[in-house]
């Protein structure tokens, strides 16, 4: 774990600095545009270097999903203030498109059955879905929406995700972790002017309500889980757009 943290912490730090700049408030349009250009300038380097393109282990793939989601969301935010040049669009299409295709291939053939259906798939769905809207790629958009369906349709009549309920004292923390990308996919679709359609949307509502209530009072959650719950991870490690208060929780 120490070796892993030494490897991935610089990536986490870079993404944190990037997203802090991407979502910083400013009353000045010039400052806002300068920050957006700063974000895109850094992404240009990542894209040109084909960063995060060579994943050697299953853990590497599973870790990458959230990173790519954060990066792509930051680019979408920045591109709303700075128009992407033709050259930038081509660079991003090649890099982000390659990451999305590799993610889909990994979840189709390389990763195990648990990761294909639990929170890992939801984060993968968010990363591919954001890329889909960034590149206007229907296939990537559909894969992201399909990932939501995989998650939401597992929610039981009480609002629990069975795969995350089996996490022992971390079950509530994993419910929060799984809920976040599902809610972010809903927001991604609706903020693009589309009606969100899902046969299991009511189940997502149950998950959202149950998790919200459990964060206020975990008593019932602990009764069902059969174990006292450890403290949840909190919001400090997430960028502004992925914090719970920025997501559509019903």
PDB file of C-alpha atoms in Angstrom:
ATOM      1  CA  UNK A   1       0.000   0.000   0.000  1.00  0.00           C
ATOM      2  CA  UNK A   2       2.877   2.360   0.746  1.00  0.00           C
ATOM      3  CA  UNK A   3       4.358   1.731  -2.715  1.00  0.00           C
ATOM      4  CA  UNK A   4       0.946   2.211  -4.304  1.00  0.00           C
ATOM      5  CA  UNK A   5       0.370   5.513  -2.523  1.00  0.00           C
ATOM      6  CA  UNK A   6       3.800   6.744  -3.570  1.00  0.00           C
ATOM      7  CA  UNK A   7       2.889   6.008  -7.177  1.00  0.00           C
ATOM      8  CA  UNK A   8      -0.619   7.471  -7.275  1.00  0.00           C
ATOM      9  CA  UNK A   9      -0.369  10.434  -4.891  1.00  0.00           C
ATOM     10  CA  UNK A  10       1.290  12.721  -7.467  1.00  0.00           C
ATOM     11  CA  UNK A  11      -1.589  11.939  -9.844  1.00  0.00           C
ATOM     12  CA  UNK A  12      -4.155  12.746  -7.155  1.00  0.00           C
ATOM     13  CA  UNK A  13      -2.333  15.965  -6.280  1.00  0.00           C
ATOM     14  CA  UNK A  14      -2.194  17.080  -9.908  1.00  0.00           C
ATOM     15  CA  UNK A  15      -5.896  16.432 -10.428  1.00  0.00           C
ATOM     16  CA  UNK A  16      -6.752  18.235  -7.196  1.00  0.00           C
ATOM     17  CA  UNK A  17      -4.819  21.334  -8.280  1.00  0.00           C
ATOM     18  CA  UNK A  18      -6.433  21.143 -11.705  1.00  0.00           C
ATOM     19  CA  UNK A  19      -9.986  20.928 -10.362  1.00  0.00           C
ATOM     20  CA  UNK A  20      -9.392  23.621  -7.755  1.00  0.00           C
ATOM     21  CA  UNK A  21      -8.509  25.990 -10.605  1.00  0.00           C
ATOM     22  CA  UNK A  22     -11.346  24.747 -12.826  1.00  0.00           C
ATOM     23  CA  UNK A  23     -14.087  25.464 -10.294  1.00  0.00           C
ATOM     24  CA  UNK A  24     -12.675  28.540  -8.537  1.00  0.00           C
ATOM     25  CA  UNK A  25     -15.188  31.395  -8.396  1.00  0.00           C
ATOM     26  CA  UNK A  26     -14.381  34.797  -9.853  1.00  0.00           C
ATOM     27  CA  UNK A  27     -16.387  37.910 -10.607  1.00  0.00           C
ATOM     28  CA  UNK A  28     -13.934  38.751 -13.377  1.00  0.00           C
ATOM     29  CA  UNK A  29     -14.506  37.206 -16.794  1.00  0.00           C
ATOM     30  CA  UNK A  30     -10.825  37.724 -17.617  1.00  0.00           C
ATOM     31  CA  UNK A  31      -9.728  35.768 -14.524  1.00  0.00           C
ATOM     32  CA  UNK A  32     -12.301  33.088 -15.243  1.00  0.00           C
ATOM     33  CA  UNK A  33     -11.047  32.661 -18.806  1.00  0.00           C
ATOM     34  CA  UNK A  34      -7.425  32.665 -17.667  1.00  0.00           C
ATOM     35  CA  UNK A  35      -8.156  29.880 -15.216  1.00  0.00           C
ATOM     36  CA  UNK A  36      -9.972  27.889 -17.886  1.00  0.00           C
ATOM     37  CA  UNK A  37      -7.017  28.305 -20.253  1.00  0.00           C
ATOM     38  CA  UNK A  38      -4.671  27.175 -17.464  1.00  0.00           C
ATOM     39  CA  UNK A  39      -6.719  23.988 -17.029  1.00  0.00           C
ATOM     40  CA  UNK A  40      -6.753  23.284 -20.760  1.00  0.00           C
ATOM     41  CA  UNK A  41      -3.040  24.063 -21.125  1.00  0.00           C
ATOM     42  CA  UNK A  42      -2.241  21.411 -18.523  1.00  0.00           C
ATOM     43  CA  UNK A  43      -4.603  18.896 -20.117  1.00  0.00           C
ATOM     44  CA  UNK A  44      -2.857  19.518 -23.434  1.00  0.00           C
ATOM     45  CA  UNK A  45       0.332  18.146 -21.869  1.00  0.00           C
ATOM     46  CA  UNK A  46      -1.468  15.123 -20.399  1.00  0.00           C
ATOM     47  CA  UNK A  47      -3.123  14.368 -23.726  1.00  0.00           C
ATOM     48  CA  UNK A  48       0.050  14.810 -25.771  1.00  0.00           C
ATOM     49  CA  UNK A  49       1.904  12.469 -23.405  1.00  0.00           C
ATOM     50  CA  UNK A  50      -0.955   9.925 -23.543  1.00  0.00           C
ATOM     51  CA  UNK A  51      -1.092   9.980 -19.761  1.00  0.00           C
ATOM     52  CA  UNK A  52      -2.936   7.168 -17.960  1.00  0.00           C
ATOM     53  CA  UNK A  53      -3.011   5.138 -21.170  1.00  0.00           C
ATOM     54  CA  UNK A  54      -0.910   2.173 -20.052  1.00  0.00           C
ATOM     55  CA  UNK A  55      -2.624   0.361 -17.190  1.00  0.00           C
ATOM     56  CA  UNK A  56      -0.747  -2.756 -16.039  1.00  0.00           C
ATOM     57  CA  UNK A  57      -2.993  -4.108 -13.270  1.00  0.00           C
ATOM     58  CA  UNK A  58      -6.684  -4.379 -12.425  1.00  0.00           C
ATOM     59  CA  UNK A  59      -6.151  -1.932  -9.557  1.00  0.00           C
ATOM     60  CA  UNK A  60      -4.695   0.576 -12.002  1.00  0.00           C
ATOM     61  CA  UNK A  61      -7.796   0.367 -14.186  1.00  0.00           C
ATOM     62  CA  UNK A  62     -10.142   0.702 -11.223  1.00  0.00           C
ATOM     63  CA  UNK A  63      -8.232   3.678  -9.842  1.00  0.00           C
ATOM     64  CA  UNK A  64      -8.149   5.442 -13.209  1.00  0.00           C
ATOM     65  CA  UNK A  65     -11.920   5.691 -13.611  1.00  0.00           C
ATOM     66  CA  UNK A  66     -12.439   8.404 -11.008  1.00  0.00           C
ATOM     67  CA  UNK A  67      -9.335  10.307 -12.152  1.00  0.00           C
ATOM     68  CA  UNK A  68     -10.531  10.388 -15.757  1.00  0.00           C
ATOM     69  CA  UNK A  69     -14.006  11.451 -14.666  1.00  0.00           C
ATOM     70  CA  UNK A  70     -12.549  14.363 -12.682  1.00  0.00           C
ATOM     71  CA  UNK A  71     -10.279  15.417 -15.565  1.00  0.00           C
ATOM     72  CA  UNK A  72     -13.005  15.228 -18.216  1.00  0.00           C
ATOM     73  CA  UNK A  73     -15.455  17.159 -16.017  1.00  0.00           C
ATOM     74  CA  UNK A  74     -12.825  19.883 -15.537  1.00  0.00           C
ATOM     75  CA  UNK A  75     -12.336  20.103 -19.308  1.00  0.00           C
ATOM     76  CA  UNK A  76     -16.084  20.404 -19.854  1.00  0.00           C
ATOM     77  CA  UNK A  77     -16.202  23.233 -17.338  1.00  0.00           C
ATOM     78  CA  UNK A  78     -13.232  25.034 -18.881  1.00  0.00           C
ATOM     79  CA  UNK A  79     -14.532  24.604 -22.425  1.00  0.00           C
ATOM     80  CA  UNK A  80     -17.633  26.553 -21.428  1.00  0.00           C
ATOM     81  CA  UNK A  81     -15.420  29.623 -20.938  1.00  0.00           C
ATOM     82  CA  UNK A  82     -12.736  29.069 -23.583  1.00  0.00           C
ATOM     83  CA  UNK A  83     -13.660  27.796 -27.027  1.00  0.00           C
ATOM     84  CA  UNK A  84     -11.701  24.688 -27.964  1.00  0.00           C
ATOM     85  CA  UNK A  85      -9.552  25.122 -31.044  1.00  0.00           C
ATOM     86  CA  UNK A  86      -9.668  22.620 -33.880  1.00  0.00           C
ATOM     87  CA  UNK A  87      -6.233  21.350 -32.826  1.00  0.00           C
ATOM     88  CA  UNK A  88      -7.316  20.912 -29.217  1.00  0.00           C
ATOM     89  CA  UNK A  89     -10.458  19.054 -30.229  1.00  0.00           C
ATOM     90  CA  UNK A  90      -8.386  16.644 -32.307  1.00  0.00           C
ATOM     91  CA  UNK A  91      -5.900  16.123 -29.465  1.00  0.00           C
ATOM     92  CA  UNK A  92      -8.632  15.508 -26.896  1.00  0.00           C
ATOM     93  CA  UNK A  93     -10.583  13.262 -29.231  1.00  0.00           C
ATOM     94  CA  UNK A  94      -7.577  11.002 -29.651  1.00  0.00           C
ATOM     95  CA  UNK A  95      -6.611  10.891 -25.971  1.00  0.00           C
ATOM     96  CA  UNK A  96      -9.988  10.849 -24.238  1.00  0.00           C
ATOM     97  CA  UNK A  97     -11.434   8.595 -26.929  1.00  0.00           C
ATOM     98  CA  UNK A  98      -8.609   6.114 -26.380  1.00  0.00           C
ATOM     99  CA  UNK A  99      -9.145   6.137 -22.616  1.00  0.00           C
ATOM    100  CA  UNK A 100     -12.888   5.556 -23.047  1.00  0.00           C
ATOM    101  CA  UNK A 101     -12.430   2.673 -25.480  1.00  0.00           C
ATOM    102  CA  UNK A 102      -9.818   1.084 -23.218  1.00  0.00           C
ATOM    103  CA  UNK A 103     -12.163   1.393 -20.230  1.00  0.00           C
ATOM    104  CA  UNK A 104     -15.033  -0.250 -22.086  1.00  0.00           C
ATOM    105  CA  UNK A 105     -12.729  -3.052 -23.237  1.00  0.00           C
ATOM    106  CA  UNK A 106     -11.424  -3.601 -19.715  1.00  0.00           C
ATOM    107  CA  UNK A 107     -14.902  -3.925 -18.221  1.00  0.00           C
ATOM    108  CA  UNK A 108     -15.986  -6.167 -21.070  1.00  0.00           C
ATOM    109  CA  UNK A 109     -13.092  -8.632 -20.993  1.00  0.00           C
ATOM    110  CA  UNK A 110     -10.387  -8.025 -18.376  1.00  0.00           C
ATOM    111  CA  UNK A 111     -11.933  -7.126 -15.044  1.00  0.00           C
ATOM    112  CA  UNK A 112     -13.723  -9.532 -12.746  1.00  0.00           C
ATOM    113  CA  UNK A 113     -17.481  -9.988 -12.339  1.00  0.00           C
ATOM    114  CA  UNK A 114     -17.691  -7.993  -9.101  1.00  0.00           C
ATOM    115  CA  UNK A 115     -16.074  -4.882 -10.563  1.00  0.00           C
ATOM    116  CA  UNK A 116     -18.373  -5.113 -13.571  1.00  0.00           C
ATOM    117  CA  UNK A 117     -21.427  -4.537 -11.390  1.00  0.00           C
ATOM    118  CA  UNK A 118     -20.391  -2.641  -8.247  1.00  0.00           C
ATOM    119  CA  UNK A 119     -19.231   0.955  -7.604  1.00  0.00           C
ATOM    120  CA  UNK A 120     -16.233   0.517  -9.923  1.00  0.00           C
ATOM    121  CA  UNK A 121     -18.547   0.227 -12.916  1.00  0.00           C
ATOM    122  CA  UNK A 122     -20.479   3.347 -11.915  1.00  0.00           C
ATOM    123  CA  UNK A 123     -17.303   5.436 -11.785  1.00  0.00           C
ATOM    124  CA  UNK A 124     -16.248   3.926 -15.103  1.00  0.00           C
ATOM    125  CA  UNK A 125     -19.659   4.810 -16.504  1.00  0.00           C
ATOM    126  CA  UNK A 126     -19.288   8.400 -15.354  1.00  0.00           C
ATOM    127  CA  UNK A 127     -15.817   8.728 -16.894  1.00  0.00           C
ATOM    128  CA  UNK A 128     -16.912   7.282 -20.248  1.00  0.00           C
ATOM    129  CA  UNK A 129     -20.188   9.230 -20.165  1.00  0.00           C
ATOM    130  CA  UNK A 130     -18.451  12.566 -19.581  1.00  0.00           C
ATOM    131  CA  UNK A 131     -16.089  11.803 -22.443  1.00  0.00           C
ATOM    132  CA  UNK A 132     -19.122  10.967 -24.568  1.00  0.00           C
ATOM    133  CA  UNK A 133     -20.594  14.427 -24.009  1.00  0.00           C
ATOM    134  CA  UNK A 134     -17.212  16.092 -24.367  1.00  0.00           C
ATOM    135  CA  UNK A 135     -16.616  14.415 -27.749  1.00  0.00           C
ATOM    136  CA  UNK A 136     -20.297  14.100 -28.709  1.00  0.00           C
ATOM    137  CA  UNK A 137     -19.923  10.340 -29.083  1.00  0.00           C
ATOM    138  CA  UNK A 138     -23.269   8.450 -28.901  1.00  0.00           C
ATOM    139  CA  UNK A 139     -21.630   5.121 -28.033  1.00  0.00           C
ATOM    140  CA  UNK A 140     -19.769   6.524 -25.041  1.00  0.00           C
ATOM    141  CA  UNK A 141     -22.902   8.341 -23.865  1.00  0.00           C
ATOM    142  CA  UNK A 142     -24.902   5.110 -24.067  1.00  0.00           C
ATOM    143  CA  UNK A 143     -22.268   3.159 -22.130  1.00  0.00           C
ATOM    144  CA  UNK A 144     -22.369   5.734 -19.363  1.00  0.00           C
ATOM    145  CA  UNK A 145     -26.155   5.564 -19.156  1.00  0.00           C
ATOM    146  CA  UNK A 146     -25.980   1.778 -19.214  1.00  0.00           C
ATOM    147  CA  UNK A 147     -23.646   1.870 -16.222  1.00  0.00           C
ATOM    148  CA  UNK A 148     -26.268   3.852 -14.308  1.00  0.00           C
ATOM    149  CA  UNK A 149     -28.813   1.185 -15.180  1.00  0.00           C
ATOM    150  CA  UNK A 150     -26.545  -1.582 -13.881  1.00  0.00           C
ATOM    151  CA  UNK A 151     -26.261   0.178 -10.542  1.00  0.00           C
ATOM    152  CA  UNK A 152     -29.777   1.490 -10.086  1.00  0.00           C
ATOM    153  CA  UNK A 153     -31.443  -1.784 -11.005  1.00  0.00           C
ATOM    154  CA  UNK A 154     -29.600  -3.578  -8.180  1.00  0.00           C
ATOM    155  CA  UNK A 155     -31.106  -1.371  -5.467  1.00  0.00           C
ATOM    156  CA  UNK A 156     -33.479  -3.442  -3.321  1.00  0.00           C
ATOM    157  CA  UNK A 157     -36.901  -2.448  -1.968  1.00  0.00           C
ATOM    158  CA  UNK A 158     -35.305  -0.839   1.108  1.00  0.00           C
ATOM    159  CA  UNK A 159     -32.841   1.278  -0.895  1.00  0.00           C
ATOM    160  CA  UNK A 160     -29.697  -0.801  -0.367  1.00  0.00           C
ATOM    161  CA  UNK A 161     -27.074  -1.946  -2.850  1.00  0.00           C
ATOM    162  CA  UNK A 162     -26.393  -5.616  -1.976  1.00  0.00           C
ATOM    163  CA  UNK A 163     -22.781  -5.530  -3.205  1.00  0.00           C
ATOM    164  CA  UNK A 164     -21.979  -2.516  -1.034  1.00  0.00           C
ATOM    165  CA  UNK A 165     -23.992  -3.761   1.942  1.00  0.00           C
ATOM    166  CA  UNK A 166     -21.493  -6.618   2.231  1.00  0.00           C
ATOM    167  CA  UNK A 167     -18.672  -4.193   3.092  1.00  0.00           C
ATOM    168  CA  UNK A 168     -19.020  -4.654   6.860  1.00  0.00           C
ATOM    169  CA  UNK A 169     -18.296  -1.530   8.899  1.00  0.00           C
ATOM    170  CA  UNK A 170     -17.609   0.407   5.672  1.00  0.00           C
ATOM    171  CA  UNK A 171     -20.966  -0.428   4.051  1.00  0.00           C
ATOM    172  CA  UNK A 172     -22.381   3.068   4.496  1.00  0.00           C
ATOM    173  CA  UNK A 173     -19.188   4.655   3.208  1.00  0.00           C
ATOM    174  CA  UNK A 174     -19.368   2.478   0.100  1.00  0.00           C
ATOM    175  CA  UNK A 175     -23.032   3.333  -0.419  1.00  0.00           C
ATOM    176  CA  UNK A 176     -22.081   7.006  -0.456  1.00  0.00           C
ATOM    177  CA  UNK A 177     -19.182   6.237  -2.785  1.00  0.00           C
ATOM    178  CA  UNK A 178     -21.435   4.293  -5.174  1.00  0.00           C
ATOM    179  CA  UNK A 179     -24.248   6.845  -5.064  1.00  0.00           C
ATOM    180  CA  UNK A 180     -21.962   9.715  -6.081  1.00  0.00           C
ATOM    181  CA  UNK A 181     -21.188   8.643  -9.694  1.00  0.00           C
ATOM    182  CA  UNK A 182     -24.780   7.463 -10.231  1.00  0.00           C
ATOM    183  CA  UNK A 183     -26.082  10.897  -9.251  1.00  0.00           C
ATOM    184  CA  UNK A 184     -23.356  12.547 -11.333  1.00  0.00           C
ATOM    185  CA  UNK A 185     -24.495  10.602 -14.415  1.00  0.00           C
ATOM    186  CA  UNK A 186     -28.041  11.884 -13.878  1.00  0.00           C
ATOM    187  CA  UNK A 187     -26.726  15.446 -13.607  1.00  0.00           C
ATOM    188  CA  UNK A 188     -24.520  15.003 -16.672  1.00  0.00           C
ATOM    189  CA  UNK A 189     -27.461  13.950 -18.826  1.00  0.00           C
ATOM    190  CA  UNK A 190     -29.986  16.494 -17.550  1.00  0.00           C
ATOM    191  CA  UNK A 191     -27.622  19.478 -17.711  1.00  0.00           C
ATOM    192  CA  UNK A 192     -27.243  18.697 -21.402  1.00  0.00           C
ATOM    193  CA  UNK A 193     -30.945  19.291 -21.860  1.00  0.00           C
ATOM    194  CA  UNK A 194     -31.977  15.636 -22.043  1.00  0.00           C
ATOM    195  CA  UNK A 195     -34.715  13.956 -20.076  1.00  0.00           C
ATOM    196  CA  UNK A 196     -33.195  11.191 -17.983  1.00  0.00           C
ATOM    197  CA  UNK A 197     -34.859   7.894 -18.800  1.00  0.00           C
ATOM    198  CA  UNK A 198     -34.330   4.746 -16.750  1.00  0.00           C
ATOM    199  CA  UNK A 199     -36.505   1.775 -15.892  1.00  0.00           C
ATOM    200  CA  UNK A 200     -34.931   1.795 -12.427  1.00  0.00           C
ATOM    201  CA  UNK A 201     -35.008   5.499 -11.605  1.00  0.00           C
ATOM    202  CA  UNK A 202     -37.370   4.898  -8.682  1.00  0.00           C
ATOM    203  CA  UNK A 203     -34.789   2.525  -7.239  1.00  0.00           C
ATOM    204  CA  UNK A 204     -32.146   5.232  -7.555  1.00  0.00           C
ATOM    205  CA  UNK A 205     -34.477   7.550  -5.636  1.00  0.00           C
ATOM    206  CA  UNK A 206     -34.745   4.932  -2.875  1.00  0.00           C
ATOM    207  CA  UNK A 207     -30.970   4.584  -2.708  1.00  0.00           C
ATOM    208  CA  UNK A 208     -30.577   8.340  -2.566  1.00  0.00           C
ATOM    209  CA  UNK A 209     -33.167   8.807   0.185  1.00  0.00           C
ATOM    210  CA  UNK A 210     -31.895   5.882   2.237  1.00  0.00           C
ATOM    211  CA  UNK A 211     -28.281   7.053   2.046  1.00  0.00           C
ATOM    212  CA  UNK A 212     -29.213  10.639   2.900  1.00  0.00           C
ATOM    213  CA  UNK A 213     -31.175   9.440   5.943  1.00  0.00           C
ATOM    214  CA  UNK A 214     -28.369   7.098   7.029  1.00  0.00           C
ATOM    215  CA  UNK A 215     -25.856   9.933   6.973  1.00  0.00           C
ATOM    216  CA  UNK A 216     -28.094  11.827   9.378  1.00  0.00           C
ATOM    217  CA  UNK A 217     -28.837   8.840  11.583  1.00  0.00           C
ATOM    218  CA  UNK A 218     -27.146   5.483  10.833  1.00  0.00           C
ATOM    219  CA  UNK A 219     -29.240   3.474  13.316  1.00  0.00           C
ATOM    220  CA  UNK A 220     -31.465   1.750  10.763  1.00  0.00           C
ATOM    221  CA  UNK A 221     -28.592   1.247   8.351  1.00  0.00           C
ATOM    222  CA  UNK A 222     -26.542  -0.412  11.095  1.00  0.00           C
ATOM    223  CA  UNK A 223     -29.477  -2.669  11.971  1.00  0.00           C
ATOM    224  CA  UNK A 224     -29.694  -3.912   8.389  1.00  0.00           C
ATOM    225  CA  UNK A 225     -25.930  -4.133   7.944  1.00  0.00           C
ATOM    226  CA  UNK A 226     -25.599  -5.916  11.280  1.00  0.00           C
ATOM    227  CA  UNK A 227     -22.585  -3.854  12.248  1.00  0.00           C
ATOM    228  CA  UNK A 228     -21.777  -0.429  13.652  1.00  0.00           C
ATOM    229  CA  UNK A 229     -20.550   1.771  10.830  1.00  0.00           C
ATOM    230  CA  UNK A 230     -17.221   3.542  10.676  1.00  0.00           C
ATOM    231  CA  UNK A 231     -17.154   7.226   9.828  1.00  0.00           C
ATOM    232  CA  UNK A 232     -17.649   7.998   6.145  1.00  0.00           C
ATOM    233  CA  UNK A 233     -14.793   9.468   4.135  1.00  0.00           C
ATOM    234  CA  UNK A 234     -16.314  12.929   3.843  1.00  0.00           C
ATOM    235  CA  UNK A 235     -16.245  15.438   1.016  1.00  0.00           C
ATOM    236  CA  UNK A 236     -12.743  16.862   1.141  1.00  0.00           C
ATOM    237  CA  UNK A 237     -11.249  14.554  -1.490  1.00  0.00           C
ATOM    238  CA  UNK A 238     -13.817  15.431  -4.174  1.00  0.00           C
ATOM    239  CA  UNK A 239     -13.912  18.361  -6.553  1.00  0.00           C
ATOM    240  CA  UNK A 240     -16.763  20.862  -6.294  1.00  0.00           C
ATOM    241  CA  UNK A 241     -18.965  19.205  -8.927  1.00  0.00           C
ATOM    242  CA  UNK A 242     -18.796  15.796  -7.252  1.00  0.00           C
ATOM    243  CA  UNK A 243     -19.620  16.869  -3.716  1.00  0.00           C
ATOM    244  CA  UNK A 244     -22.972  15.550  -2.489  1.00  0.00           C
ATOM    245  CA  UNK A 245     -24.497  19.015  -2.171  1.00  0.00           C
ATOM    246  CA  UNK A 246     -23.805  19.632  -5.882  1.00  0.00           C
ATOM    247  CA  UNK A 247     -25.531  16.432  -7.040  1.00  0.00           C
ATOM    248  CA  UNK A 248     -29.228  15.624  -7.636  1.00  0.00           C
ATOM    249  CA  UNK A 249     -30.077  13.580  -4.547  1.00  0.00           C
ATOM    250  CA  UNK A 250     -33.788  12.945  -4.106  1.00  0.00           C
TER     251      UNK A 250
END
